[in-house]
PDB file of C-alpha atoms in Angstrom:
ATOM      1  CA  MET A   1     169.827  80.951  86.617  1.00  0.00           C
ATOM      2  CA  TYR A   2     166.344  81.968  85.634  1.00  0.00           C
ATOM      3  CA  ILE A   3     165.648  85.122  83.649  1.00  0.00           C
ATOM      4  CA  ASN A   4     162.590  86.687  85.264  1.00  0.00           C
ATOM      5  CA  LYS A   5     160.405  89.569  84.166  1.00  0.00           C
ATOM      6  CA  VAL A   6     160.487  92.053  87.039  1.00  0.00           C
ATOM      7  CA  PRO A   7     159.154  95.514  88.026  1.00  0.00           C
ATOM      8  CA  LYS A   8     162.652  97.015  88.195  1.00  0.00           C
ATOM      9  CA  THR A   9     163.779 100.416  86.942  1.00  0.00           C
ATOM     10  CA  GLU A  10     166.819 101.132  84.755  1.00  0.00           C
ATOM     11  CA  PRO A  11     167.940  97.521  84.295  1.00  0.00           C
ATOM     12  CA  ALA A  12     170.872  96.443  82.127  1.00  0.00           C
ATOM     13  CA  SER A  13     168.728  93.602  80.733  1.00  0.00           C
ATOM     14  CA  TYR A  14     165.251  94.157  79.322  1.00  0.00           C
ATOM     15  CA  ILE A  15     162.687  93.422  76.625  1.00  0.00           C
ATOM     16  CA  GLY A  16     161.767  96.162  74.139  1.00  0.00           C
ATOM     17  CA  GLY A  17     162.367  99.826  74.853  1.00  0.00           C
ATOM     18  CA  LYS A  18     165.505 101.570  73.600  1.00  0.00           C
ATOM     19  CA  PRO A  19     167.774  99.363  71.471  1.00  0.00           C
ATOM     20  CA  VAL A  20     171.298  98.536  72.576  1.00  0.00           C
ATOM     21  CA  ILE A  21     173.935  97.960  69.899  1.00  0.00           C
ATOM     22  CA  PRO A  22     177.743  97.867  69.799  1.00  0.00           C
ATOM     23  CA  GLN A  23     179.702 100.942  68.775  1.00  0.00           C
ATOM     24  CA  GLY A  24     180.069 101.310  65.025  1.00  0.00           C
ATOM     25  CA  MET A  25     176.932  99.312  64.192  1.00  0.00           C
ATOM     26  CA  SER A  26     173.468 100.512  63.161  1.00  0.00           C
ATOM     27  CA  ILE A  27     169.929  99.160  63.436  1.00  0.00           C
ATOM     28  CA  PRO A  28     169.814  96.076  61.193  1.00  0.00           C
ATOM     29  CA  LYS A  29     167.496  95.937  58.197  1.00  0.00           C
ATOM     30  CA  SER A  30     165.494  93.149  56.581  1.00  0.00           C
ATOM     31  CA  PRO A  31     166.166  92.016  52.981  1.00  0.00           C
ATOM     32  CA  SER A  32     163.568  94.568  51.784  1.00  0.00           C
ATOM     33  CA  GLY A  33     165.342  97.407  53.591  1.00  0.00           C
ATOM     34  CA  SER A  34     162.886  97.810  56.493  1.00  0.00           C
ATOM     35  CA  LEU A  35     164.266  98.455  59.964  1.00  0.00           C
ATOM     36  CA  MET A  36     164.131  95.391  62.180  1.00  0.00           C
ATOM     37  CA  SER A  37     162.373  95.543  65.540  1.00  0.00           C
ATOM     38  CA  PHE A  38     164.387  95.433  68.754  1.00  0.00           C
ATOM     39  CA  TYR A  39     163.285  92.465  70.889  1.00  0.00           C
ATOM     40  CA  PHE A  40     165.567  92.290  73.929  1.00  0.00           C
ATOM     41  CA  THR A  41     169.029  92.778  75.380  1.00  0.00           C
ATOM     42  CA  LEU A  42     170.824  90.833  78.121  1.00  0.00           C
ATOM     43  CA  GLN A  43     173.931  91.855  80.040  1.00  0.00           C
ATOM     44  CA  PHE A  44     175.310  88.610  81.413  1.00  0.00           C
ATOM     45  CA  PRO A  45     175.958  88.571  85.179  1.00  0.00           C
ATOM     46  CA  GLU A  46     179.126  87.626  87.034  1.00  0.00           C
ATOM     47  CA  ALA A  47     178.027  84.008  87.481  1.00  0.00           C
ATOM     48  CA  HIS A  48     177.650  83.528  83.703  1.00  0.00           C
ATOM     49  CA  SER A  49     180.462  82.220  81.466  1.00  0.00           C
ATOM     50  CA  LEU A  50     180.025  85.292  79.222  1.00  0.00           C
ATOM     51  CA  HIS A  51     180.212  87.810  82.072  1.00  0.00           C
ATOM     52  CA  GLY A  52     181.312  91.131  80.610  1.00  0.00           C
ATOM     53  CA  TYR A  53     179.309  90.619  77.411  1.00  0.00           C
ATOM     54  CA  THR A  54     175.914  91.843  76.195  1.00  0.00           C
ATOM     55  CA  LEU A  55     173.566  90.175  73.706  1.00  0.00           C
ATOM     56  CA  SER A  56     171.032  92.172  71.671  1.00  0.00           C
ATOM     57  CA  VAL A  57     168.358  90.555  69.486  1.00  0.00           C
ATOM     58  CA  PHE A  58     166.457  92.068  66.544  1.00  0.00           C
ATOM     59  CA  ALA A  59     163.973  90.551  64.085  1.00  0.00           C
ATOM     60  CA  ALA A  60     162.019  91.662  61.029  1.00  0.00           C
ATOM     61  CA  THR A  61     158.355  92.389  61.717  1.00  0.00           C
ATOM     62  CA  ASP A  62     157.426  94.494  58.659  1.00  0.00           C
ATOM     63  CA  ASP A  63     158.402  91.673  56.283  1.00  0.00           C
ATOM     64  CA  PHE A  64     157.455  88.005  56.224  1.00  0.00           C
ATOM     65  CA  ASN A  65     158.983  85.017  54.454  1.00  0.00           C
ATOM     66  CA  GLU A  66     157.596  81.620  55.417  1.00  0.00           C
ATOM     67  CA  ASP A  67     160.949  80.002  54.589  1.00  0.00           C
ATOM     68  CA  TYR A  68     162.631  81.994  57.368  1.00  0.00           C
ATOM     69  CA  THR A  69     160.227  81.914  60.311  1.00  0.00           C
ATOM     70  CA  ILE A  70     162.960  80.122  62.282  1.00  0.00           C
ATOM     71  CA  PRO A  71     166.749  80.372  61.838  1.00  0.00           C
ATOM     72  CA  GLU A  72     168.400  78.213  59.200  1.00  0.00           C
ATOM     73  CA  MET A  73     169.771  74.953  60.578  1.00  0.00           C
ATOM     74  CA  LEU A  74     172.954  73.148  59.606  1.00  0.00           C
ATOM     75  CA  LYS A  75     172.518  70.175  57.283  1.00  0.00           C
ATOM     76  CA  VAL A  76     174.430  67.892  59.666  1.00  0.00           C
ATOM     77  CA  PRO A  77     173.624  66.527  63.151  1.00  0.00           C
ATOM     78  CA  LEU A  78     173.827  69.545  65.459  1.00  0.00           C
ATOM     79  CA  LEU A  79     175.263  67.919  68.582  1.00  0.00           C
ATOM     80  CA  GLY A  80     178.980  68.763  68.626  1.00  0.00           C
ATOM     81  CA  ALA A  81     178.881  70.233  65.115  1.00  0.00           C
ATOM     82  CA  SER A  82     181.561  72.592  63.821  1.00  0.00           C
ATOM     83  CA  VAL A  83     179.755  75.572  62.313  1.00  0.00           C
ATOM     84  CA  PRO A  84     181.278  76.664  58.958  1.00  0.00           C
ATOM     85  CA  ASP A  85     183.096  80.001  58.870  1.00  0.00           C
ATOM     86  CA  GLY A  86     180.779  82.851  57.926  1.00  0.00           C
ATOM     87  CA  PHE A  87     177.590  80.903  58.628  1.00  0.00           C
ATOM     88  CA  LEU A  88     176.694  82.893  61.743  1.00  0.00           C
ATOM     89  CA  ARG A  89     176.621  86.141  59.791  1.00  0.00           C
ATOM     90  CA  ASN A  90     175.058  84.803  56.600  1.00  0.00           C
ATOM     91  CA  TYR A  91     172.094  83.040  58.242  1.00  0.00           C
ATOM     92  CA  GLN A  92     170.889  86.302  59.777  1.00  0.00           C
ATOM     93  CA  LYS A  93     168.427  87.295  57.058  1.00  0.00           C
ATOM     94  CA  TYR A  94     165.232  88.120  58.954  1.00  0.00           C
ATOM     95  CA  PHE A  95     166.839  88.534  62.358  1.00  0.00           C
ATOM     96  CA  ALA A  96     170.069  90.000  63.735  1.00  0.00           C
ATOM     97  CA  LEU A  97     172.223  89.185  66.752  1.00  0.00           C
ATOM     98  CA  PHE A  98     174.963  91.250  68.369  1.00  0.00           C
ATOM     99  CA  LEU A  99     177.260  89.803  71.046  1.00  0.00           C
ATOM    100  CA  PHE A 100     179.718  92.389  72.319  1.00  0.00           C
ATOM    101  CA  LYS A 101     181.662  93.603  75.332  1.00  0.00           C
ATOM    102  CA  ASN A 102     179.775  95.815  77.769  1.00  0.00           C
ATOM    103  CA  GLU A 103     182.108  98.759  77.234  1.00  0.00           C
ATOM    104  CA  GLU A 104     181.113  98.817  73.537  1.00  0.00           C
ATOM    105  CA  LYS A 105     177.443  99.375  74.398  1.00  0.00           C
ATOM    106  CA  VAL A 106     175.505 102.249  72.806  1.00  0.00           C
ATOM    107  CA  TYR A 107     171.864 103.152  73.562  1.00  0.00           C
ATOM    108  CA  LEU A 108     169.837 104.496  70.628  1.00  0.00           C
ATOM    109  CA  THR A 109     167.395 107.230  71.603  1.00  0.00           C
ATOM    110  CA  ASP A 110     166.103 108.095  68.115  1.00  0.00           C
ATOM    111  CA  TYR A 111     164.696 104.629  67.366  1.00  0.00           C
ATOM    112  CA  PRO A 112     160.869 104.378  67.138  1.00  0.00           C
ATOM    113  CA  ILE A 113     160.133 102.008  70.029  1.00  0.00           C
ATOM    114  CA  ARG A 114     157.828  99.172  69.010  1.00  0.00           C
ATOM    115  CA  ILE A 115     157.981  96.581  71.787  1.00  0.00           C
ATOM    116  CA  ALA A 116     156.981  97.751  75.250  1.00  0.00           C
ATOM    117  CA  MET A 117     159.852  97.788  77.731  1.00  0.00           C
ATOM    118  CA  THR A 118     159.889  95.030  80.379  1.00  0.00           C
ATOM    119  CA  PRO A 119     162.841  94.762  82.805  1.00  0.00           C
ATOM    120  CA  LEU A 120     164.612  91.405  83.170  1.00  0.00           C
ATOM    121  CA  ALA A 121     166.669  90.074  86.075  1.00  0.00           C
ATOM    122  CA  PHE A 122     168.859  87.004  86.533  1.00  0.00           C
ATOM    123  CA  SER A 123     168.018  84.980  89.632  1.00  0.00           C
ATOM    124  CA  HIS A 124     168.586  81.547  91.147  1.00  0.00           C
ATOM    125  CA  SER A 125     164.894  81.581  92.097  1.00  0.00           C
ATOM    126  CA  LYS A 126     162.084  81.066  89.620  1.00  0.00           C
ATOM    127  CA  GLY A 127     159.849  84.127  89.433  1.00  0.00           C
ATOM    128  CA  HIS A 128     156.129  84.253  88.698  1.00  0.00           C
ATOM    129  CA  ASP A 129     156.756  85.427  85.110  1.00  0.00           C
ATOM    130  CA  VAL A 130     159.802  83.702  83.612  1.00  0.00           C
ATOM    131  CA  PHE A 131     161.341  84.720  80.297  1.00  0.00           C
ATOM    132  CA  GLY A 132     163.995  82.041  80.078  1.00  0.00           C
ATOM    133  CA  TRP A 133     166.938  80.146  81.511  1.00  0.00           C
ATOM    134  CA  ALA A 134     170.682  80.902  81.580  1.00  0.00           C
ATOM    135  CA  GLY A 135     172.173  78.104  83.655  1.00  0.00           C
ATOM    136  CA  ASP A 136     175.269  76.103  82.844  1.00  0.00           C
ATOM    137  CA  LYS A 137     173.382  73.786  80.456  1.00  0.00           C
ATOM    138  CA  PRO A 138     170.297  74.074  78.223  1.00  0.00           C
ATOM    139  CA  LYS A 139     167.030  72.450  79.228  1.00  0.00           C
ATOM    140  CA  TRP A 140     166.278  70.641  75.984  1.00  0.00           C
ATOM    141  CA  VAL A 141     162.664  69.804  75.200  1.00  0.00           C
ATOM    142  CA  LEU A 142     163.750  67.315  72.508  1.00  0.00           C
ATOM    143  CA  ASN A 143     167.173  65.923  71.543  1.00  0.00           C
ATOM    144  CA  TYR A 144     170.450  67.415  72.786  1.00  0.00           C
ATOM    145  CA  GLU A 145     171.716  69.757  70.039  1.00  0.00           C
ATOM    146  CA  THR A 146     174.543  71.774  71.588  1.00  0.00           C
ATOM    147  CA  PRO A 147     176.928  72.805  68.766  1.00  0.00           C
ATOM    148  CA  GLY A 148     180.672  72.267  69.093  1.00  0.00           C
ATOM    149  CA  GLN A 149     182.721  75.202  67.844  1.00  0.00           C
ATOM    150  CA  TYR A 150     183.026  78.147  65.490  1.00  0.00           C
ATOM    151  CA  LYS A 151     186.296  79.392  64.010  1.00  0.00           C
ATOM    152  CA  GLY A 152     188.182  77.136  66.400  1.00  0.00           C
ATOM    153  CA  ALA A 153     186.483  78.478  69.543  1.00  0.00           C
ATOM    154  CA  ALA A 154     184.045  76.428  71.622  1.00  0.00           C
ATOM    155  CA  PHE A 155     180.491  77.686  72.029  1.00  0.00           C
ATOM    156  CA  ASP A 156     179.205  78.885  75.387  1.00  0.00           C
ATOM    157  CA  PHE A 157     175.550  78.371  76.235  1.00  0.00           C
ATOM    158  CA  LEU A 158     174.095  81.868  76.526  1.00  0.00           C
ATOM    159  CA  LEU A 159     170.433  81.337  77.341  1.00  0.00           C
ATOM    160  CA  GLN A 160     167.178  79.838  76.225  1.00  0.00           C
ATOM    161  CA  VAL A 161     163.964  81.780  75.783  1.00  0.00           C
ATOM    162  CA  TYR A 162     161.020  79.703  76.914  1.00  0.00           C
ATOM    163  CA  GLY A 163     158.375  78.804  74.364  1.00  0.00           C
ATOM    164  CA  GLU A 164     155.051  80.620  73.921  1.00  0.00           C
ATOM    165  CA  GLN A 165     156.568  84.038  74.651  1.00  0.00           C
ATOM    166  CA  SER A 166     154.819  87.091  73.248  1.00  0.00           C
ATOM    167  CA  PHE A 167     156.073  90.674  73.215  1.00  0.00           C
ATOM    168  CA  PRO A 168     153.439  93.399  73.846  1.00  0.00           C
ATOM    169  CA  ILE A 169     153.827  96.366  71.512  1.00  0.00           C
ATOM    170  CA  THR A 170     153.273 100.098  71.836  1.00  0.00           C
ATOM    171  CA  GLY A 171     150.162 101.820  70.528  1.00  0.00           C
ATOM    172  CA  SER A 172     151.993 103.282  67.532  1.00  0.00           C
ATOM    173  CA  ALA A 173     153.805 100.085  66.528  1.00  0.00           C
ATOM    174  CA  PRO A 174     152.756  98.544  63.199  1.00  0.00           C
ATOM    175  CA  ALA A 175     151.301  95.044  63.297  1.00  0.00           C
ATOM    176  CA  GLN A 176     153.702  92.191  62.680  1.00  0.00           C
ATOM    177  CA  ARG A 177     153.352  90.461  59.328  1.00  0.00           C
ATOM    178  CA  GLU A 178     152.477  86.777  59.588  1.00  0.00           C
ATOM    179  CA  THR A 179     151.441  83.922  57.328  1.00  0.00           C
ATOM    180  CA  ASN A 180     148.093  84.054  55.561  1.00  0.00           C
ATOM    181  CA  ILE A 181     146.478  80.652  55.021  1.00  0.00           C
ATOM    182  CA  PHE A 182     145.235  81.927  51.654  1.00  0.00           C
ATOM    183  CA  GLY A 183     148.767  82.800  50.567  1.00  0.00           C
ATOM    184  CA  GLY A 184     151.277  85.544  51.251  1.00  0.00           C
ATOM    185  CA  SER A 185     151.144  87.424  54.537  1.00  0.00           C
ATOM    186  CA  LYS A 186     148.749  89.524  56.593  1.00  0.00           C
ATOM    187  CA  PRO A 187     148.995  91.854  59.602  1.00  0.00           C
ATOM    188  CA  ARG A 188     148.834  90.067  62.944  1.00  0.00           C
ATOM    189  CA  ALA A 189     145.550  90.820  64.723  1.00  0.00           C
ATOM    190  CA  LYS A 190     146.957  90.559  68.256  1.00  0.00           C
ATOM    191  CA  ARG A 191     148.802  93.594  69.594  1.00  0.00           C
ATOM    192  CA  ASN A 192     152.017  91.746  70.235  1.00  0.00           C
ATOM    193  CA  TYR A 193     154.971  90.355  68.337  1.00  0.00           C
ATOM    194  CA  ILE A 194     156.278  86.804  68.429  1.00  0.00           C
ATOM    195  CA  LEU A 195     159.752  85.412  67.773  1.00  0.00           C
ATOM    196  CA  PHE A 196     160.607  82.236  65.824  1.00  0.00           C
ATOM    197  CA  ASN A 197     157.060  80.820  65.926  1.00  0.00           C
ATOM    198  CA  GLN A 198     157.103  81.002  69.746  1.00  0.00           C
ATOM    199  CA  ASN A 199     159.365  77.956  69.843  1.00  0.00           C
ATOM    200  CA  GLU A 200     161.864  77.252  72.595  1.00  0.00           C
ATOM    201  CA  VAL A 201     164.926  79.235  71.476  1.00  0.00           C
ATOM    202  CA  TYR A 202     168.489  78.291  72.493  1.00  0.00           C
ATOM    203  CA  PHE A 203     171.340  80.784  72.048  1.00  0.00           C
ATOM    204  CA  PHE A 204     175.016  79.775  71.900  1.00  0.00           C
ATOM    205  CA  GLY A 205     177.862  82.273  71.646  1.00  0.00           C
ATOM    206  CA  SER A 206     181.468  82.192  70.495  1.00  0.00           C
ATOM    207  CA  ARG A 207     184.164  84.671  71.471  1.00  0.00           C
ATOM    208  CA  ALA A 208     185.614  84.269  67.965  1.00  0.00           C
ATOM    209  CA  GLY A 209     184.339  86.344  65.056  1.00  0.00           C
ATOM    210  CA  ASP A 210     182.972  89.871  64.897  1.00  0.00           C
ATOM    211  CA  VAL A 211     180.148  91.252  67.052  1.00  0.00           C
ATOM    212  CA  ASP A 212     177.564  90.253  64.407  1.00  0.00           C
ATOM    213  CA  ASP A 213     179.157  86.865  63.686  1.00  0.00           C
ATOM    214  CA  ARG A 214     179.183  85.040  67.035  1.00  0.00           C
ATOM    215  CA  VAL A 215     175.766  83.593  67.920  1.00  0.00           C
ATOM    216  CA  TYR A 216     174.125  80.331  66.861  1.00  0.00           C
ATOM    217  CA  ILE A 217     170.439  79.641  67.489  1.00  0.00           C
ATOM    218  CA  VAL A 218     168.650  76.315  67.831  1.00  0.00           C
ATOM    219  CA  THR A 219     164.849  76.152  68.074  1.00  0.00           C
ATOM    220  CA  GLN A 220     162.764  73.255  69.350  1.00  0.00           C
ATOM    221  CA  CYS A 221     159.081  72.653  70.002  1.00  0.00           C
ATOM    222  CA  ASN A 222     157.043  69.818  71.465  1.00  0.00           C
TER     223      ASN A 222
END
């Protein structure tokens, strides 16, 4: 299934807008204590292996650390790897991932929206503006790197976000911090945010673990 950007109202899946988090959780913060920005949420459809679950993705935009522009990778070959217990929570330093049942969903209305809302829809047809792919297998651009299991449970392929994605921001949103070739960081000149260096991003989910301890990310680029 493709994940298309569509002109649809009140969708269950969308980019930006009001954050969606599981009950009992709050907006995640970066290591410096700044609120992370809400990037997107997906409610997986009936045809998906994780039907009944929702994924929400956040990332730090007020802070920048060049050592964490992409998620930390395991130090072993990724294909079929067993991810160590606790890794999926501990590697979330400048981003945060929640994978939870739909009935646990809470919409936050008091969050200062930063990324403009764009509806998303799952479809077997490729739209004119495609966000990603959520078929039965990833479409790897390099080597196959599907992980094996976490806490004894096999990973399901959730989705991949296609490379070169940008996320338009609202007029009041602060600029994203990015690398400065002269050292440190600087505000991004373009009025959009990016995620993980605009690489191809592959998400895998486990039903084991807590709502913030279930998702493994692999990034690739040509």
